[in-house]
Short mmCIF file of C-alpha atoms in Angstrom, two decimals:
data_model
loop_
_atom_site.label_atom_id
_atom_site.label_comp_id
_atom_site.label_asym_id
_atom_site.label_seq_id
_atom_site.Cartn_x
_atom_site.Cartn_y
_atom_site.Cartn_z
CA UNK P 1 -20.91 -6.31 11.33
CA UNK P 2 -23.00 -6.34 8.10
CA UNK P 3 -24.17 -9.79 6.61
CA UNK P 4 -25.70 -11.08 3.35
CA UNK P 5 -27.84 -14.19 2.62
CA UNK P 6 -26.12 -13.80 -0.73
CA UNK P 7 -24.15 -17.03 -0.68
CA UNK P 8 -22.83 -15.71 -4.23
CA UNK P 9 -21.71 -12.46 -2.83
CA UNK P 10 -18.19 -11.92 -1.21
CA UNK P 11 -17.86 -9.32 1.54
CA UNK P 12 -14.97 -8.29 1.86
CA UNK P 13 -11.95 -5.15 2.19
CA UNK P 14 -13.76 -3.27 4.43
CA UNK P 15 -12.70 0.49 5.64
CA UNK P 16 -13.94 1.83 8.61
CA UNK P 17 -13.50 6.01 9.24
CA UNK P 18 -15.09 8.51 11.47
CA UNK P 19 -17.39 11.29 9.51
CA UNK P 20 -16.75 14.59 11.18
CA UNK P 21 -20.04 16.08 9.30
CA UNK P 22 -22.40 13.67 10.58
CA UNK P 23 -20.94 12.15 13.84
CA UNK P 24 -20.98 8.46 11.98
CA UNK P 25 -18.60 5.73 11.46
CA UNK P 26 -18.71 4.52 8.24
CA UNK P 27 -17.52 1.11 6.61
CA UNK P 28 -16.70 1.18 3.25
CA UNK P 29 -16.28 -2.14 1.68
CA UNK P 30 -17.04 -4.07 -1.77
CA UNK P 31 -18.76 -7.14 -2.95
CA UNK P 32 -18.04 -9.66 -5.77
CA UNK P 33 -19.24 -12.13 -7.76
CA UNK P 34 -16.63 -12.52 -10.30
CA UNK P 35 -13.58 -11.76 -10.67
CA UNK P 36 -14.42 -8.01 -12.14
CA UNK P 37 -18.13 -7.82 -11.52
CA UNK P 38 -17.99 -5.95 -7.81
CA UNK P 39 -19.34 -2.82 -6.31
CA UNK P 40 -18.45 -0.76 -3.50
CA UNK P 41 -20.95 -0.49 -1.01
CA UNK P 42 -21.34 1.71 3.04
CA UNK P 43 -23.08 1.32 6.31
CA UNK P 44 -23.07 3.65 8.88
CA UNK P 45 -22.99 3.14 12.58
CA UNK P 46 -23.08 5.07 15.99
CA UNK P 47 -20.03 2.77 17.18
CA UNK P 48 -17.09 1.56 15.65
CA UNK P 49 -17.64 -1.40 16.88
CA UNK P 50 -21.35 -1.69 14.88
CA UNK P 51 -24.18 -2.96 13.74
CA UNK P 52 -23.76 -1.02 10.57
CA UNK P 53 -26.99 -0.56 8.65
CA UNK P 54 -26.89 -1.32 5.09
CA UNK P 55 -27.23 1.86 3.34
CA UNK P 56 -26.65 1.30 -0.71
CA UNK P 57 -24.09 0.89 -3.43
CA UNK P 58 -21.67 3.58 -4.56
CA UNK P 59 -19.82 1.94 -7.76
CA UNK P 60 -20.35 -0.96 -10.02
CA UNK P 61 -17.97 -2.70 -12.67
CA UNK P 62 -17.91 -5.69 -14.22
CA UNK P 63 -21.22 -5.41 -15.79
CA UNK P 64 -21.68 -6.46 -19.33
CA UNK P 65 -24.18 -4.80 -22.30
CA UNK P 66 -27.29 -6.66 -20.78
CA UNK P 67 -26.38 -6.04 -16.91
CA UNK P 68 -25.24 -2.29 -17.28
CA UNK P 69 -29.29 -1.23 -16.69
CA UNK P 70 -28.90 -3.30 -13.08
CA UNK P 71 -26.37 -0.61 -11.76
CA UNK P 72 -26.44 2.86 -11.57
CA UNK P 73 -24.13 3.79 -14.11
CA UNK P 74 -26.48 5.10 -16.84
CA UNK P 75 -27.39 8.11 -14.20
CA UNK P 76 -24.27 9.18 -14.05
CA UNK P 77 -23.45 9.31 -17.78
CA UNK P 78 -25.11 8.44 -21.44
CA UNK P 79 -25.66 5.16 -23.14
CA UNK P 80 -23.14 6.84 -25.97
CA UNK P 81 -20.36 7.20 -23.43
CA UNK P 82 -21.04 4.20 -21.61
CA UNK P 83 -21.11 1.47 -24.08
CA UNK P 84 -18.08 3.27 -26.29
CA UNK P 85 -15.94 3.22 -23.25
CA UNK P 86 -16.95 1.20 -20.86
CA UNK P 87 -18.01 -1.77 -22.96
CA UNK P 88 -15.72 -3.54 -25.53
CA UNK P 89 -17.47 -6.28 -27.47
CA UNK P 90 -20.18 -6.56 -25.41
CA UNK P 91 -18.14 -6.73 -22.36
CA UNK P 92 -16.77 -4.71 -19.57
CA UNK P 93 -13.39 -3.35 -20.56
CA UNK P 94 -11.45 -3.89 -17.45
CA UNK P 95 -8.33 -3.02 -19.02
CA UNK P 96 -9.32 0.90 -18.97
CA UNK P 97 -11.59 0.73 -16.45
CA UNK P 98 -11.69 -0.63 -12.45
CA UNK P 99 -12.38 -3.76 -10.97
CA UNK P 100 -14.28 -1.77 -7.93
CA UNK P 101 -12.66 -3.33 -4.78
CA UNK P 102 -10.27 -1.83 -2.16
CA UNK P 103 -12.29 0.63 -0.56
CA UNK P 104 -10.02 3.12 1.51
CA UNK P 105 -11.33 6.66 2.91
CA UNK P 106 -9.28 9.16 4.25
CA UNK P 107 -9.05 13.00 4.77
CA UNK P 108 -7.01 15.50 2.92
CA UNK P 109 -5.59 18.67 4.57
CA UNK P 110 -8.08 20.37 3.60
CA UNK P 111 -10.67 17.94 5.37
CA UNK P 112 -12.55 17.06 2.27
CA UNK P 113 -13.35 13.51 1.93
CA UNK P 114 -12.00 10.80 -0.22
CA UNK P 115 -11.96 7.03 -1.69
CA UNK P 116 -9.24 5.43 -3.37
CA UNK P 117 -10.07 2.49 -4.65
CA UNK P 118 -9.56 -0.26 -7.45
CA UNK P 119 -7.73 -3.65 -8.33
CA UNK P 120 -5.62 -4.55 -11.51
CA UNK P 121 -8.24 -4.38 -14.42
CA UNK P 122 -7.90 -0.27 -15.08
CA UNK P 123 -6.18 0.03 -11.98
CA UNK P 124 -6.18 2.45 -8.99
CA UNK P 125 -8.52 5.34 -9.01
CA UNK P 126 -9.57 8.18 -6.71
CA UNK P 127 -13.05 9.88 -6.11
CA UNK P 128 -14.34 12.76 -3.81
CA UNK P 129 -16.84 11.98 -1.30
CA UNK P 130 -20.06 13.94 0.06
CA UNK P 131 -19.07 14.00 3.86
CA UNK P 132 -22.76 14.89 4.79
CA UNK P 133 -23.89 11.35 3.36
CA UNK P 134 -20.47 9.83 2.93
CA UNK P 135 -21.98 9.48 -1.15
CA UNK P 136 -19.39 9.71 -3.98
CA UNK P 137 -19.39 13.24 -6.12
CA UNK P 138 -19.50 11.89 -9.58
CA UNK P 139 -16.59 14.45 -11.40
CA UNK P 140 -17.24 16.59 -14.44
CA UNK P 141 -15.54 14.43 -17.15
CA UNK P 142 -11.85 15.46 -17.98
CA UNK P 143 -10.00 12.98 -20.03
CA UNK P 144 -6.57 14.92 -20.63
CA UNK P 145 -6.06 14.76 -16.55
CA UNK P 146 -7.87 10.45 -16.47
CA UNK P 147 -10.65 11.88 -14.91
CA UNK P 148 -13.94 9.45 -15.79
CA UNK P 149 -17.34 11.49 -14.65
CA UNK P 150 -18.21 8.02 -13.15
CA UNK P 151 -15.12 6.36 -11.72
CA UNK P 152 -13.03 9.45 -10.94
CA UNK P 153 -9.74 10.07 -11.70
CA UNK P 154 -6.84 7.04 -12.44
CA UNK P 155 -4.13 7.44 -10.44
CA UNK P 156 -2.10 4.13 -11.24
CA UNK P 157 -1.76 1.36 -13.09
CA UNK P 158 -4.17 -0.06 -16.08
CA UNK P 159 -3.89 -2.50 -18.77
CA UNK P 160 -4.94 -5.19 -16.25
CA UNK P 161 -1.25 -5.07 -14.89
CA UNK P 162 -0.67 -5.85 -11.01
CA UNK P 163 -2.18 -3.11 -8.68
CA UNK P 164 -4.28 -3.30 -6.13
CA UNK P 165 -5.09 -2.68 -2.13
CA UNK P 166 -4.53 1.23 -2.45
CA UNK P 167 -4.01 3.31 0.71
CA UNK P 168 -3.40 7.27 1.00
CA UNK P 169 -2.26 9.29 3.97
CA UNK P 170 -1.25 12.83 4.15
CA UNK P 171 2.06 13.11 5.98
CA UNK P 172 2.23 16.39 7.74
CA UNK P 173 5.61 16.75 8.70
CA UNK P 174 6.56 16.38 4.49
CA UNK P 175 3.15 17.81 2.81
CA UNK P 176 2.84 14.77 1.18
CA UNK P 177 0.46 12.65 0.43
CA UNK P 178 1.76 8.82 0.19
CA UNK P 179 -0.13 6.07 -1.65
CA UNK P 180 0.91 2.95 -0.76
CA UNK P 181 -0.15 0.00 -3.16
CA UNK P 182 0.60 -3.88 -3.59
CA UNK P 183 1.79 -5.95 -6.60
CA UNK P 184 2.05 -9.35 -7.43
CA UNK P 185 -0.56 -12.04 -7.08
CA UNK P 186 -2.09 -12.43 -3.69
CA UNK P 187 -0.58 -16.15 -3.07
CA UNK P 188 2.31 -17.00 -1.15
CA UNK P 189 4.14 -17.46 -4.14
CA UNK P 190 2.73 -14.62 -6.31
CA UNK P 191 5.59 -12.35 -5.44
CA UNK P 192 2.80 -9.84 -3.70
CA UNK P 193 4.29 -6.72 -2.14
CA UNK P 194 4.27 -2.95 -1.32
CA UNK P 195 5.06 0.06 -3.05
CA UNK P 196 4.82 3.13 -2.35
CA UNK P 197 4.83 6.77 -4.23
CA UNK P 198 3.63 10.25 -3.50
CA UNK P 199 2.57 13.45 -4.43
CA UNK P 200 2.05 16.96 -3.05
CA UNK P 201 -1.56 17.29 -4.58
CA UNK P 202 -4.84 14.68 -3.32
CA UNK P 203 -4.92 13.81 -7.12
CA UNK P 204 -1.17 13.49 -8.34
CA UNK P 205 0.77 12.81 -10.13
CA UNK P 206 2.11 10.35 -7.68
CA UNK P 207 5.85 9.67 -7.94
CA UNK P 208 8.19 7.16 -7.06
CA UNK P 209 11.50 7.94 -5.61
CA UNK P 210 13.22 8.36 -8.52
CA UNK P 211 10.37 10.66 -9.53
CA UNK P 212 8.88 8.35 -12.04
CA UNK P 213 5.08 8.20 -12.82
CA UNK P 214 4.29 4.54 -14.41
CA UNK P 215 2.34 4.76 -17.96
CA UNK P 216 -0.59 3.23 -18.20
CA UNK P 217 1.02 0.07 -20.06
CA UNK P 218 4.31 0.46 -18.50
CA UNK P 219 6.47 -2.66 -16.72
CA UNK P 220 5.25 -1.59 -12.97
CA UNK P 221 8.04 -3.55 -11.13
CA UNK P 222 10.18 -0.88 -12.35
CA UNK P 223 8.21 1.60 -10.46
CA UNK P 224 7.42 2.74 -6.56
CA UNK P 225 9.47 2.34 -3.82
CA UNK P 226 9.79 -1.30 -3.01
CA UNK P 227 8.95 -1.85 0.97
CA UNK P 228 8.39 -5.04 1.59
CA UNK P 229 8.18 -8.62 -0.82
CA UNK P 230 9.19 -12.16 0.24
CA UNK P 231 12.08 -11.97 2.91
CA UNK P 232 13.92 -13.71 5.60
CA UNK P 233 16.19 -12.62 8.39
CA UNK P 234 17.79 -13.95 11.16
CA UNK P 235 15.14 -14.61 14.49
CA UNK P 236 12.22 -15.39 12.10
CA UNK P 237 11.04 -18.86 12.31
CA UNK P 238 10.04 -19.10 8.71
CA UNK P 239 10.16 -16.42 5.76
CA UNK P 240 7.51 -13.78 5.38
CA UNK P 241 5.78 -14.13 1.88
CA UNK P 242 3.21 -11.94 -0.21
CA UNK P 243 3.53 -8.79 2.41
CA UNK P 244 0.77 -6.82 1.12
CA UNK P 245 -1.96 -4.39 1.36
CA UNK P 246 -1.20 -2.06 3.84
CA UNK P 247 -2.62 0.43 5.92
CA UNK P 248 -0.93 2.95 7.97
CA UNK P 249 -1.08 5.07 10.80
CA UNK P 250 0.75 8.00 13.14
CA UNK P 251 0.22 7.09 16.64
CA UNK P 252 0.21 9.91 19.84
CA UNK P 253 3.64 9.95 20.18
CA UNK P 254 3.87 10.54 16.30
CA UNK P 255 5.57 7.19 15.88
CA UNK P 256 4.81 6.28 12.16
CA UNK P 257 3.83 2.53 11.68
CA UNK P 258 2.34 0.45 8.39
CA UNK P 259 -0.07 -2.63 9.49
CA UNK P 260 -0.22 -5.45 6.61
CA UNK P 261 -0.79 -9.09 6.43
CA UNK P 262 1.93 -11.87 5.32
CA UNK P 263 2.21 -15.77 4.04
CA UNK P 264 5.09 -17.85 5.11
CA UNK P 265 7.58 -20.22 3.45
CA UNK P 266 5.47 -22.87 4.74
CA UNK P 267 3.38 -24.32 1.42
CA UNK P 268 0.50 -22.79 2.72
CA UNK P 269 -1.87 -19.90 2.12
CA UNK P 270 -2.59 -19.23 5.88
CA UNK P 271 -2.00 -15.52 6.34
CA UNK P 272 -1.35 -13.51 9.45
CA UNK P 273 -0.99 -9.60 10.08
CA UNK P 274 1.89 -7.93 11.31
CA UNK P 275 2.63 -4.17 12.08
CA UNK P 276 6.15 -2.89 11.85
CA UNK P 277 7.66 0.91 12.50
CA UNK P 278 8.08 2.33 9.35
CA UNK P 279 10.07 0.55 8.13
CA UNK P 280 11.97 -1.14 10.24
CA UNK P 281 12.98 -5.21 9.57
CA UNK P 282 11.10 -6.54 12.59
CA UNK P 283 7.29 -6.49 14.07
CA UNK P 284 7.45 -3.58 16.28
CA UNK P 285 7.88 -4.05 19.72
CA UNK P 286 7.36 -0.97 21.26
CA UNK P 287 11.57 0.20 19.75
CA UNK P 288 12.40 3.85 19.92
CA UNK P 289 14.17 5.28 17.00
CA UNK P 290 17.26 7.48 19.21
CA UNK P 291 16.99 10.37 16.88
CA UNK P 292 20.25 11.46 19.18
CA UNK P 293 21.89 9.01 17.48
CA UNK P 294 24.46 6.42 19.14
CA UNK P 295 28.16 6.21 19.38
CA UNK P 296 30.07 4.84 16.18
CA UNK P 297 31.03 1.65 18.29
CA UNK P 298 27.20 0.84 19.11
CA UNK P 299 26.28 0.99 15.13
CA UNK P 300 29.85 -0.79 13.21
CA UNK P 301 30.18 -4.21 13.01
CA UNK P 302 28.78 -7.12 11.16
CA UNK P 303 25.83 -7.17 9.74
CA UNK P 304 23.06 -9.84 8.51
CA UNK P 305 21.83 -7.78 5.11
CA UNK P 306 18.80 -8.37 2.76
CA UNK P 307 18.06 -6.70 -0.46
CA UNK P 308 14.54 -6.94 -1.85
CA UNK P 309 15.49 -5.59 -5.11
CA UNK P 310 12.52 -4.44 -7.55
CA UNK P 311 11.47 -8.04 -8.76
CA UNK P 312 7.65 -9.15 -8.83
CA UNK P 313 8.70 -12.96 -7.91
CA UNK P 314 8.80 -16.08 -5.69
CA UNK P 315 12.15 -15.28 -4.93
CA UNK P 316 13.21 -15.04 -0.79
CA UNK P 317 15.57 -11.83 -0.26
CA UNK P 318 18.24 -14.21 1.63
CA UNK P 319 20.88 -12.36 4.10
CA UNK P 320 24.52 -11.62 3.22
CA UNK P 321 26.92 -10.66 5.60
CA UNK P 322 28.17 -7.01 5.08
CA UNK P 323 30.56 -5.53 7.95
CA UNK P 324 30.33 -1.68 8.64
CA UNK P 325 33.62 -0.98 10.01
CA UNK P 326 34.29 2.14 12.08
CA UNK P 327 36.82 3.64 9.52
CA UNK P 328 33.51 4.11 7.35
CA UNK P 329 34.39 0.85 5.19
CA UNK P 330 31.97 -1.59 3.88
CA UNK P 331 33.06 -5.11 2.86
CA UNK P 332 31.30 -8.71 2.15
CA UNK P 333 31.94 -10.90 -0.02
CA UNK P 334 33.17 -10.24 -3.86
CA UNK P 335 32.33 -6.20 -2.78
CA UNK P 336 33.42 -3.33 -0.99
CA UNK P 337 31.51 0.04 -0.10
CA UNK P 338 31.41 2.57 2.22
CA UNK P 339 28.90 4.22 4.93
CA UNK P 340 28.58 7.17 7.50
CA UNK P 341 26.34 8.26 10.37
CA UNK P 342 25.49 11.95 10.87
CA UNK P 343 27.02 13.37 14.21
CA UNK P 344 24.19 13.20 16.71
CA UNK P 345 21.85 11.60 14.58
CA UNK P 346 20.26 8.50 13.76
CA UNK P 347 20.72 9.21 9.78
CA UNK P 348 23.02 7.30 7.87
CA UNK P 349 24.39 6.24 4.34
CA UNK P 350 25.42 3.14 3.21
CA UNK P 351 26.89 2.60 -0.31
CA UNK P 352 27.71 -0.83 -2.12
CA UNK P 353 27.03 -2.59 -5.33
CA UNK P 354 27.29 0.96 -6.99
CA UNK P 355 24.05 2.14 -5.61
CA UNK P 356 23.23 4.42 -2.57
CA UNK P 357 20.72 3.85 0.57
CA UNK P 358 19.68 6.07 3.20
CA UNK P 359 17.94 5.11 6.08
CA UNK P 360 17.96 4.97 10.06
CA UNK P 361 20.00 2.88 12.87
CA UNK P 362 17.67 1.90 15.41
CA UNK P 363 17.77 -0.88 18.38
CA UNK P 364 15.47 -3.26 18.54
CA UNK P 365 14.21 -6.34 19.25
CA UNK P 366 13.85 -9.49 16.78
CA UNK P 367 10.88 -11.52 16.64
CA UNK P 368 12.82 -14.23 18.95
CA UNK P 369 12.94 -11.48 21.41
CA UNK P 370 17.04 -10.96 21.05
CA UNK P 371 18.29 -7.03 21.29
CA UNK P 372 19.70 -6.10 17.92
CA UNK P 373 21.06 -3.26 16.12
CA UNK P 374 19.36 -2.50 12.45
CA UNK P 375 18.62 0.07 9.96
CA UNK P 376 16.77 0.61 7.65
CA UNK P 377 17.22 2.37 4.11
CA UNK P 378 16.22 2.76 0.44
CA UNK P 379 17.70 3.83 -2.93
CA UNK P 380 16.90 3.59 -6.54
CA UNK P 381 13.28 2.10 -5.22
CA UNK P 382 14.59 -0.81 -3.54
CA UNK P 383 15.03 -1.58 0.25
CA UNK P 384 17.82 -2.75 1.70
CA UNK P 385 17.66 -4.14 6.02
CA UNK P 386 20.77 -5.01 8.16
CA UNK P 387 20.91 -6.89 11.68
CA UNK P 388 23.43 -6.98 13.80
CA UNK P 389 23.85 -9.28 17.10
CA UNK P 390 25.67 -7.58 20.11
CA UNK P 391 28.53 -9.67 21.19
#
């Protein structure tokens, strides 16, 4: 869709959106040459489909004292500012400041225009964008609120702590707006995985479930809502690994879904992409969540159970057996709980190991193509997935 003779150069993270103001599509997308010296660049297109034609650079890191006069930066703000912040010891300070890769665009309610963008180094920030060129609005400084007049506004992370592959959408039906992220290293054994938190402003302060914000030096495994890590369940041929950097999407019929990619437990780095119903255990294949609920007898009974926990590991979530009995019981082994369903619902509760989950029953398919019962739930930022096989 857009090529470089640049054998240097890496293309790639690209974000395609439709720009209401002109009647373009444009890709958003960034190129690298090291690991912090990258820029995000746009092409615009009649089709979504392309050619897009090359139309310019939007934000530069990685440069040094010598290479900042190669970018734009020094229109933006003064050689004072620059090299006091964004250079430390003749270098780029990527532990304040973003590697700039990651490119996502999206609306807010109020149909202005916005990138979020960014990649361990200073972490994850967001920046208003022009939607009669699609060009970034450079921000009047503000440092109490981590506004930067060049990069925008941190939202996440810093301190070159895992971050990266940000995505925001604005939830209607909640007012929120959700930013999905991914930590870990992006290798099947780099413990890579999503998180998400949210906020009811564009610009934050996003939370996690517990209504935690992460400081800027903080532990981050401790914080967002844990969706997906390394895992395996029953009717998988091999674990999923590194299940990161998301997008996601509402479709006509309002069904909410999140599209990433995933290794295996196979000793390889080959990666696929795989698009589940938020957030249900399997690939979606085309399952209903009965928000009528189902009878008690269709839901109890024994279950195949992971918890992903908060961990930024190798570690596979294994299954445990937990049985739901219809008295409202839980028991597995060495622990005991207890659950519910509401009347004429698909909500439930499930409570064990002293913490609590909510979530949904819904009936599915697994990937072998078997009808199951599952649900879904989360609690104290972690994720917890049960299968059951009808008898």
């Amino acid at each position: 869709l857009i090529q470089t003779d640049d054998k240097q150069t890496h293309v790639w993270a690209p974000d395609v959106i439709y720009n209401k103001t002109t009647g373009l599509y444009y890709m958003y997308y960034c190129t690298t040459s090291t690991w912090n010296a990258s820029n995000l660049c746009y092409g615009t297109s009649e089709t979504p489909e392309g050619p897009y034609e090359w139309k310019g650079a939007l934000i530069y890191s990685g440069f040094n004292r010598k290479t900042i006069s190669g970018t734009d930066v020094l229109d933006y703000v003064d050689e004072d500012y620059a090299y006091k912040n964004y250079i430390q010891g003749g270098q780029y300070n990527y532990n304040d400041y973003p590697n700039a890769i990651d490119p996502t665009v999206f609306y807010d309610e109020d149909d202005r225009m916005w990138m979020v963008y960014g990649s361990w180094s200073g972490g994850i920030f967001l920046i208003e964008l022009d939607p009669s060129t699609g060009q970034v609005i450079h921000p009047q400084a503000d440092p109490d609120n981590n506004v930067d007049p060049y990069y925008g506004k941190r939202l996440l992370g810093g301190g070159h702590i895992s971050i990266e592959g940000p995505y925001i959408t604005y939830d209607k039906e909640s007012g929120y707006y959700y930013l999905f992220v991914s930590y870990g290293s992006l290798t099947r054994e780099g413990g890579y995985q999503m998180r998400v938190f949210r906020s009811k402003t564009v610009d934050g302060e996003y939370v996690d479930m517990n209504g935690a914000y992460p400081g800027m030096w903080d532990d981050n495994a401790a914080y967002g809502l844990k969706l997906s890590g390394n895992y395996y369940l029953p009717g998988l041929n091999k674990a999923y690994m590194a299940t990161g950097h998301n997008s996601a999407f509402v479709d006509e019929d309002g069904k909410k879904y999140i599209v990433y990619h995933t290794r295996f437990d196979n000793g390889q780095e080959y990666h696929e992409p795989r698009v589940h119903q938020c957030m249900l255990p399997y690939a979606t294949d085309g399952e209903t969540i009965a928000e009528s609920g189902y009878d008690i007898s269709e839901v109890a009974g024994t279950y195949y159970v992971i918890n992903q926990g908060t961990a930024i590991s190798a570690r596979i979530a294994q299954p445990v057996k937990l049985v739901l009995m219809e008295n409202g019981n839980v028991y597995g082994e060495n622990l005991e709980g207890i659950w519910s369903m509401e009347q004429g619902t698909c909500y439930m509760t499930i409570t064990y190991g002293e913490k609590e989950y909510n979530g949904v029953f819904c009936q599915m398919k697994d990937e072998a193509g078997t009808d199951v019962m599952t649900f879904s739930a989360v609690g104290a930022n972690e994720s917890v997935w049960g299968v059951k096989y009808f008898e």
